[in-house]
Amino acid sequence: MLYLTKSLRALESERDFGAWLLNIGEKKSGSTIQLPFQCYPSIQDPIHQLYSDIDFSCVTPQELEGRAILTVNNERSMEISNKMLGYMPGNETVYKAVDMIMSEDPQDQLTFPEEFLNFLTPTGFPPYELKLKIGCIIMLLRNLAPSKGLCNGTRLIITKLQQNIMQAKSIDGTETFLIPRIPLIPSQTNIPFKFKRMQFPIRLAFPMTINKWQGQTFEKICLVLNQPVFSHGQLYVGLSRARSFESVSVVAPKCEILNCVYEEVFCD
């Protein structure tokens, strides 16, 4: 049995923050967590908490690189993304995908028409209607060219939008890439049929789910907990993406939040 003994995410000068994270990860704080006053802002708006000091008409990649909004599920992430897009200058471009059922059976084509497929957004899939602006942050959902750094989870900034191809630069602004539309097939087994979506393999990445941000560290994060976490360790992962109390803000109905704890895991 392995135990956490030190949070390597926290700065050496933030030992209290590291100890607090450790208590959450080891369930010593119980199933209810009291947020420190530094982490529970009076204005409960994730966009305001993270980007109120940024002018998007002249923002630099460096200003955006170290910030992230973390959500529990994809639905909340997409909702904040579309709201965030409205704050950005410039014209909005909408890309609609082409969906088709992967079956030659006429009955399947009648049962699952294209209009029905348009409403589906499986995990790791771009939406049917992809709304973008030049300057917005996106995340790749497929490995396009791993040798060049275009991997699943890579964040980029849009620089040019065309009908079937778009240009984007790395989040640090050092490299430029071309991203094409490609056919995408969901790998989920809970969908009783296979369908194909022709779309850009990207998603807006101002907010992303906690699981998608796993393994990354940011200078400033906002954790959106309008809905409680649903798996053990998820809260610890979300809070530990930053390195100090001052770097974390939490949007939640109240300053007491729920931690998903399986007591039997910690039984001696």
mmCIF file of C-alpha atoms in Angstrom:
data_model
loop_
_atom_site.group_PDB
_atom_site.id
_atom_site.type_symbol
_atom_site.label_atom_id
_atom_site.label_comp_id
_atom_site.label_asym_id
_atom_site.label_seq_id
_atom_site.Cartn_x
_atom_site.Cartn_y
_atom_site.Cartn_z
ATOM 1 C CA MET A 1 0.000 0.000 0.000
ATOM 2 C CA LEU A 2 1.419 3.366 -1.060
ATOM 3 C CA TYR A 3 0.765 6.685 0.692
ATOM 4 C CA LEU A 4 1.341 10.280 -0.353
ATOM 5 C CA THR A 5 4.054 11.827 1.827
ATOM 6 C CA LYS A 6 4.760 15.117 0.024
ATOM 7 C CA SER A 7 2.998 17.201 -2.627
ATOM 8 C CA LEU A 8 5.619 18.007 -5.237
ATOM 9 C CA ARG A 9 3.220 20.443 -6.903
ATOM 10 C CA ALA A 10 3.397 23.016 -4.099
ATOM 11 C CA LEU A 11 6.254 25.493 -3.804
ATOM 12 C CA GLU A 12 8.704 25.066 -0.937
ATOM 13 C CA SER A 13 7.497 28.400 0.433
ATOM 14 C CA GLU A 14 3.896 27.096 0.396
ATOM 15 C CA ARG A 15 4.161 24.249 2.869
ATOM 16 C CA ASP A 16 0.674 24.954 4.228
ATOM 17 C CA PHE A 17 -0.750 24.560 0.721
ATOM 18 C CA GLY A 18 1.190 21.319 0.225
ATOM 19 C CA ALA A 19 -0.064 19.952 3.557
ATOM 20 C CA TRP A 20 -3.641 20.934 2.696
ATOM 21 C CA LEU A 21 -3.419 19.114 -0.653
ATOM 22 C CA LEU A 22 -1.926 16.096 1.085
ATOM 23 C CA ASN A 23 -4.845 15.923 3.530
ATOM 24 C CA ILE A 24 -7.301 15.997 0.614
ATOM 25 C CA GLY A 25 -5.407 13.336 -1.306
ATOM 26 C CA GLU A 26 -5.162 11.086 1.744
ATOM 27 C CA LYS A 27 -8.845 11.766 2.725
ATOM 28 C CA LYS A 28 -7.678 13.098 6.123
ATOM 29 C CA SER A 29 -9.956 16.096 5.590
ATOM 30 C CA GLY A 30 -12.956 13.791 5.198
ATOM 31 C CA SER A 31 -15.669 13.974 2.568
ATOM 32 C CA THR A 32 -16.303 17.696 3.160
ATOM 33 C CA ILE A 33 -13.581 20.275 2.484
ATOM 34 C CA GLN A 34 -13.634 23.805 3.923
ATOM 35 C CA LEU A 35 -12.109 26.159 1.371
ATOM 36 C CA PRO A 36 -9.581 28.739 2.627
ATOM 37 C CA PHE A 37 -10.740 32.329 2.219
ATOM 38 C CA GLN A 38 -8.070 32.936 -0.461
ATOM 39 C CA CYS A 39 -9.635 30.265 -2.678
ATOM 40 C CA TYR A 40 -13.293 31.310 -2.440
ATOM 41 C CA PRO A 41 -13.740 34.674 -4.213
ATOM 42 C CA SER A 42 -16.722 36.948 -3.727
ATOM 43 C CA ILE A 43 -17.354 37.157 -7.489
ATOM 44 C CA GLN A 44 -18.360 33.635 -8.506
ATOM 45 C CA ASP A 45 -17.552 33.907 -12.206
ATOM 46 C CA PRO A 46 -14.686 31.773 -13.608
ATOM 47 C CA ILE A 47 -14.079 34.086 -16.572
ATOM 48 C CA HIS A 48 -13.807 37.117 -14.293
ATOM 49 C CA GLN A 49 -11.504 35.298 -11.883
ATOM 50 C CA LEU A 50 -9.072 34.196 -14.553
ATOM 51 C CA TYR A 51 -9.193 36.807 -17.313
ATOM 52 C CA SER A 52 -10.498 40.080 -15.814
ATOM 53 C CA ASP A 53 -7.018 41.639 -16.037
ATOM 54 C CA ILE A 54 -6.496 40.695 -19.714
ATOM 55 C CA ASP A 55 -7.297 42.807 -22.776
ATOM 56 C CA PHE A 56 -8.007 40.217 -25.478
ATOM 57 C CA SER A 57 -7.449 42.727 -28.273
ATOM 58 C CA CYS A 58 -3.719 42.741 -27.489
ATOM 59 C CA VAL A 59 -3.206 39.594 -25.428
ATOM 60 C CA THR A 60 0.055 37.658 -25.799
ATOM 61 C CA PRO A 61 0.444 33.847 -25.784
ATOM 62 C CA GLN A 62 2.530 34.101 -22.611
ATOM 63 C CA GLU A 63 -0.392 35.682 -20.739
ATOM 64 C CA LEU A 64 -2.703 32.815 -21.677
ATOM 65 C CA GLU A 65 -0.232 29.962 -21.311
ATOM 66 C CA GLY A 66 -0.232 29.832 -17.510
ATOM 67 C CA ARG A 67 -4.003 30.051 -16.928
ATOM 68 C CA ALA A 68 -6.705 27.394 -17.007
ATOM 69 C CA ILE A 69 -10.346 26.875 -16.046
ATOM 70 C CA LEU A 70 -11.087 23.352 -14.809
ATOM 71 C CA THR A 71 -14.566 21.829 -14.887
ATOM 72 C CA VAL A 72 -16.034 18.521 -13.723
ATOM 73 C CA ASN A 73 -17.728 17.583 -17.013
ATOM 74 C CA ASN A 74 -17.642 18.421 -20.713
ATOM 75 C CA GLU A 75 -21.065 20.097 -20.754
ATOM 76 C CA ARG A 76 -19.963 22.832 -18.335
ATOM 77 C CA SER A 77 -16.663 23.186 -20.187
ATOM 78 C CA MET A 78 -18.395 23.815 -23.530
ATOM 79 C CA GLU A 79 -20.834 26.263 -21.927
ATOM 80 C CA ILE A 80 -17.988 28.407 -20.530
ATOM 81 C CA SER A 81 -16.045 28.126 -23.811
ATOM 82 C CA ASN A 82 -18.898 29.581 -25.858
ATOM 83 C CA LYS A 83 -19.371 32.370 -23.310
ATOM 84 C CA MET A 84 -15.644 33.085 -23.361
ATOM 85 C CA LEU A 85 -15.678 33.322 -27.152
ATOM 86 C CA GLY A 86 -18.103 36.246 -26.900
ATOM 87 C CA TYR A 87 -15.510 38.303 -24.981
ATOM 88 C CA MET A 88 -12.946 37.983 -27.749
ATOM 89 C CA PRO A 89 -12.731 40.538 -30.574
ATOM 90 C CA GLY A 90 -13.257 39.629 -34.221
ATOM 91 C CA ASN A 91 -15.796 37.686 -36.241
ATOM 92 C CA GLU A 92 -16.922 34.239 -35.234
ATOM 93 C CA THR A 93 -16.457 31.387 -37.717
ATOM 94 C CA VAL A 94 -18.701 28.338 -37.448
ATOM 95 C CA TYR A 95 -17.604 24.952 -38.807
ATOM 96 C CA LYS A 96 -20.328 22.333 -39.151
ATOM 97 C CA ALA A 97 -19.253 18.712 -39.308
ATOM 98 C CA VAL A 98 -20.421 16.032 -41.736
ATOM 99 C CA ASP A 99 -21.826 13.018 -39.861
ATOM 100 C CA MET A 100 -22.651 9.629 -41.351
ATOM 101 C CA ILE A 101 -23.619 6.237 -39.967
ATOM 102 C CA MET A 102 -21.069 3.496 -40.675
ATOM 103 C CA SER A 103 -23.505 0.812 -41.736
ATOM 104 C CA GLU A 104 -24.854 -0.354 -45.084
ATOM 105 C CA ASP A 105 -28.058 -1.565 -43.461
ATOM 106 C CA PRO A 106 -30.888 0.746 -44.613
ATOM 107 C CA GLN A 107 -32.669 0.134 -41.317
ATOM 108 C CA ASP A 108 -29.717 1.610 -39.350
ATOM 109 C CA GLN A 109 -29.696 4.655 -41.589
ATOM 110 C CA LEU A 110 -33.379 5.201 -40.882
ATOM 111 C CA THR A 111 -32.986 4.566 -37.139
ATOM 112 C CA PHE A 112 -30.009 6.912 -36.725
ATOM 113 C CA PRO A 113 -30.505 9.800 -39.184
ATOM 114 C CA GLU A 114 -27.883 12.497 -39.671
ATOM 115 C CA GLU A 115 -29.881 14.988 -37.594
ATOM 116 C CA PHE A 116 -29.652 12.628 -34.610
ATOM 117 C CA LEU A 117 -25.892 12.166 -35.063
ATOM 118 C CA ASN A 118 -25.425 15.945 -35.062
ATOM 119 C CA PHE A 119 -26.564 16.087 -31.420
ATOM 120 C CA LEU A 120 -23.938 13.572 -30.237
ATOM 121 C CA THR A 121 -20.628 14.684 -28.725
ATOM 122 C CA PRO A 122 -18.836 11.579 -27.388
ATOM 123 C CA THR A 123 -15.901 11.940 -25.003
ATOM 124 C CA GLY A 124 -12.782 13.117 -26.837
ATOM 125 C CA PHE A 125 -14.822 14.267 -29.843
ATOM 126 C CA PRO A 126 -15.197 17.764 -31.327
ATOM 127 C CA PRO A 127 -18.727 19.179 -31.366
ATOM 128 C CA TYR A 128 -20.836 19.061 -34.513
ATOM 129 C CA GLU A 129 -20.919 22.868 -34.569
ATOM 130 C CA LEU A 130 -17.452 24.219 -33.852
ATOM 131 C CA LYS A 131 -17.335 27.976 -33.125
ATOM 132 C CA LEU A 132 -13.925 29.663 -33.384
ATOM 133 C CA LYS A 133 -12.239 33.067 -33.556
ATOM 134 C CA ILE A 134 -8.708 34.065 -34.411
ATOM 135 C CA GLY A 135 -6.729 34.212 -31.172
ATOM 136 C CA CYS A 136 -8.737 31.621 -29.255
ATOM 137 C CA ILE A 137 -7.059 28.736 -27.439
ATOM 138 C CA ILE A 138 -7.748 25.227 -28.707
ATOM 139 C CA MET A 139 -6.690 21.721 -27.706
ATOM 140 C CA LEU A 140 -5.942 18.849 -30.078
ATOM 141 C CA LEU A 141 -8.065 15.736 -29.618
ATOM 142 C CA ARG A 142 -5.935 13.422 -31.771
ATOM 143 C CA ASN A 143 -2.260 12.676 -32.437
ATOM 144 C CA LEU A 144 -1.614 14.427 -35.757
ATOM 145 C CA ALA A 145 2.201 14.556 -35.799
ATOM 146 C CA PRO A 146 3.724 13.453 -32.469
ATOM 147 C CA SER A 147 7.281 13.951 -33.759
ATOM 148 C CA LYS A 148 6.472 17.653 -34.279
ATOM 149 C CA GLY A 149 4.618 18.073 -30.999
ATOM 150 C CA LEU A 150 1.076 17.774 -32.387
ATOM 151 C CA CYS A 151 -0.262 15.280 -29.855
ATOM 152 C CA ASN A 152 -3.564 14.670 -28.141
ATOM 153 C CA GLY A 153 -3.826 17.335 -25.437
ATOM 154 C CA THR A 154 -1.539 19.914 -27.089
ATOM 155 C CA ARG A 155 -2.765 23.504 -26.679
ATOM 156 C CA LEU A 156 -2.535 25.910 -29.620
ATOM 157 C CA ILE A 157 -3.668 29.421 -30.572
ATOM 158 C CA ILE A 158 -5.645 29.983 -33.796
ATOM 159 C CA THR A 159 -3.976 32.393 -36.246
ATOM 160 C CA LYS A 160 -5.896 31.797 -39.498
ATOM 161 C CA LEU A 161 -9.244 30.173 -40.354
ATOM 162 C CA GLN A 162 -10.075 28.718 -43.778
ATOM 163 C CA GLN A 163 -12.770 26.383 -45.048
ATOM 164 C CA ASN A 164 -10.975 23.029 -44.754
ATOM 165 C CA ILE A 165 -7.752 23.915 -42.971
ATOM 166 C CA MET A 166 -6.692 26.227 -40.181
ATOM 167 C CA GLN A 167 -3.394 27.668 -39.027
ATOM 168 C CA ALA A 168 -2.379 27.661 -35.379
ATOM 169 C CA LYS A 169 0.747 28.422 -33.385
ATOM 170 C CA SER A 170 2.067 26.757 -30.264
ATOM 171 C CA ILE A 171 0.978 28.254 -26.962
ATOM 172 C CA ASP A 172 4.446 29.780 -26.505
ATOM 173 C CA GLY A 173 4.278 31.322 -30.003
ATOM 174 C CA THR A 174 7.427 29.632 -31.342
ATOM 175 C CA GLU A 175 5.998 27.261 -33.984
ATOM 176 C CA THR A 176 3.205 27.350 -36.564
ATOM 177 C CA PHE A 177 1.126 24.354 -37.671
ATOM 178 C CA LEU A 178 -1.617 23.536 -40.177
ATOM 179 C CA ILE A 179 -4.602 21.529 -38.927
ATOM 180 C CA PRO A 180 -6.881 19.777 -41.461
ATOM 181 C CA ARG A 181 -10.356 18.343 -41.186
ATOM 182 C CA ILE A 182 -10.126 14.598 -40.659
ATOM 183 C CA PRO A 183 -12.600 11.704 -40.268
ATOM 184 C CA LEU A 184 -13.164 10.788 -36.611
ATOM 185 C CA ILE A 185 -14.730 7.589 -35.281
ATOM 186 C CA PRO A 186 -15.674 7.359 -31.558
ATOM 187 C CA SER A 187 -14.127 4.489 -29.646
ATOM 188 C CA GLN A 188 -16.749 4.391 -26.904
ATOM 189 C CA THR A 189 -18.385 1.007 -26.467
ATOM 190 C CA ASN A 190 -21.537 2.441 -24.861
ATOM 191 C CA ILE A 191 -22.711 3.730 -28.268
ATOM 192 C CA PRO A 192 -24.591 0.845 -29.957
ATOM 193 C CA PHE A 193 -23.521 1.883 -33.452
ATOM 194 C CA LYS A 194 -20.554 3.370 -35.264
ATOM 195 C CA PHE A 195 -20.609 6.707 -36.988
ATOM 196 C CA LYS A 196 -18.029 8.960 -38.605
ATOM 197 C CA ARG A 197 -17.644 12.709 -38.154
ATOM 198 C CA MET A 198 -15.618 14.836 -40.572
ATOM 199 C CA GLN A 199 -14.418 17.750 -38.462
ATOM 200 C CA PHE A 200 -11.320 19.527 -37.155
ATOM 201 C CA PRO A 201 -9.930 17.377 -34.287
ATOM 202 C CA ILE A 202 -9.944 20.243 -31.809
ATOM 203 C CA ARG A 203 -11.976 21.779 -29.003
ATOM 204 C CA LEU A 204 -11.910 25.213 -27.395
ATOM 205 C CA ALA A 205 -9.533 25.027 -24.424
ATOM 206 C CA PHE A 206 -10.188 28.051 -22.242
ATOM 207 C CA PRO A 207 -11.836 25.572 -19.853
ATOM 208 C CA MET A 208 -11.294 21.813 -19.948
ATOM 209 C CA THR A 209 -12.239 18.953 -17.666
ATOM 210 C CA ILE A 210 -10.105 18.122 -14.627
ATOM 211 C CA ASN A 211 -9.144 14.776 -16.151
ATOM 212 C CA LYS A 212 -7.917 16.454 -19.354
ATOM 213 C CA TRP A 213 -5.616 18.818 -17.422
ATOM 214 C CA GLN A 214 -4.063 15.971 -15.425
ATOM 215 C CA GLY A 215 -0.262 16.157 -15.368
ATOM 216 C CA GLN A 216 -0.046 19.904 -16.132
ATOM 217 C CA THR A 217 0.836 22.835 -13.851
ATOM 218 C CA PHE A 218 -0.393 26.435 -14.204
ATOM 219 C CA GLU A 219 0.344 29.792 -12.624
ATOM 220 C CA LYS A 220 -3.341 30.460 -12.047
ATOM 221 C CA ILE A 221 -6.414 28.214 -12.133
ATOM 222 C CA CYS A 222 -10.148 28.465 -11.498
ATOM 223 C CA LEU A 223 -11.885 25.249 -10.472
ATOM 224 C CA VAL A 224 -15.609 25.220 -11.331
ATOM 225 C CA LEU A 225 -17.526 23.012 -8.891
ATOM 226 C CA ASN A 226 -21.153 23.918 -9.526
ATOM 227 C CA GLN A 227 -21.472 20.137 -9.610
ATOM 228 C CA PRO A 228 -19.427 18.003 -7.163
ATOM 229 C CA VAL A 229 -16.602 15.764 -8.325
ATOM 230 C CA PHE A 230 -17.692 12.222 -9.146
ATOM 231 C CA SER A 231 -14.538 10.115 -8.760
ATOM 232 C CA HIS A 232 -11.963 9.612 -6.036
ATOM 233 C CA GLY A 233 -8.851 11.754 -6.423
ATOM 234 C CA GLN A 234 -10.508 14.148 -8.877
ATOM 235 C CA LEU A 235 -10.621 17.033 -6.406
ATOM 236 C CA TYR A 236 -6.963 16.558 -5.477
ATOM 237 C CA VAL A 237 -5.969 16.545 -9.158
ATOM 238 C CA GLY A 238 -7.926 19.739 -9.827
ATOM 239 C CA LEU A 239 -6.594 21.714 -6.864
ATOM 240 C CA SER A 240 -3.007 20.547 -7.369
ATOM 241 C CA ARG A 241 -2.676 22.043 -10.869
ATOM 242 C CA ALA A 242 -1.431 25.246 -9.151
ATOM 243 C CA ARG A 243 1.313 25.810 -6.570
ATOM 244 C CA SER A 244 -0.165 28.109 -3.912
ATOM 245 C CA PHE A 245 -3.418 29.218 -2.281
ATOM 246 C CA GLU A 246 -3.248 32.552 -4.125
ATOM 247 C CA SER A 247 -3.074 30.723 -7.484
ATOM 248 C CA VAL A 248 -6.362 28.855 -6.925
ATOM 249 C CA SER A 249 -9.918 30.144 -7.036
ATOM 250 C CA VAL A 250 -12.979 27.917 -6.709
ATOM 251 C CA VAL A 251 -16.450 28.630 -8.068
ATOM 252 C CA ALA A 252 -18.967 26.648 -6.009
ATOM 253 C CA PRO A 253 -22.407 27.139 -4.382
ATOM 254 C CA LYS A 254 -20.755 27.466 -0.967
ATOM 255 C CA CYS A 255 -17.297 27.411 0.590
ATOM 256 C CA GLU A 256 -17.758 23.819 1.740
ATOM 257 C CA ILE A 257 -17.198 21.418 -1.128
ATOM 258 C CA LEU A 258 -17.623 17.659 -1.367
ATOM 259 C CA ASN A 259 -14.719 15.284 -1.905
ATOM 260 C CA CYS A 260 -15.509 11.885 -3.391
ATOM 261 C CA VAL A 261 -13.981 9.453 -0.879
ATOM 262 C CA TYR A 262 -14.181 5.669 -0.868
ATOM 263 C CA GLU A 263 -13.627 4.845 2.804
ATOM 264 C CA GLU A 264 -12.978 1.163 2.107
ATOM 265 C CA VAL A 265 -9.842 2.048 0.128
ATOM 266 C CA PHE A 266 -8.245 3.465 3.276
ATOM 267 C CA CYS A 267 -9.202 0.673 5.656
ATOM 268 C CA ASP A 268 -6.250 -1.043 7.320
#
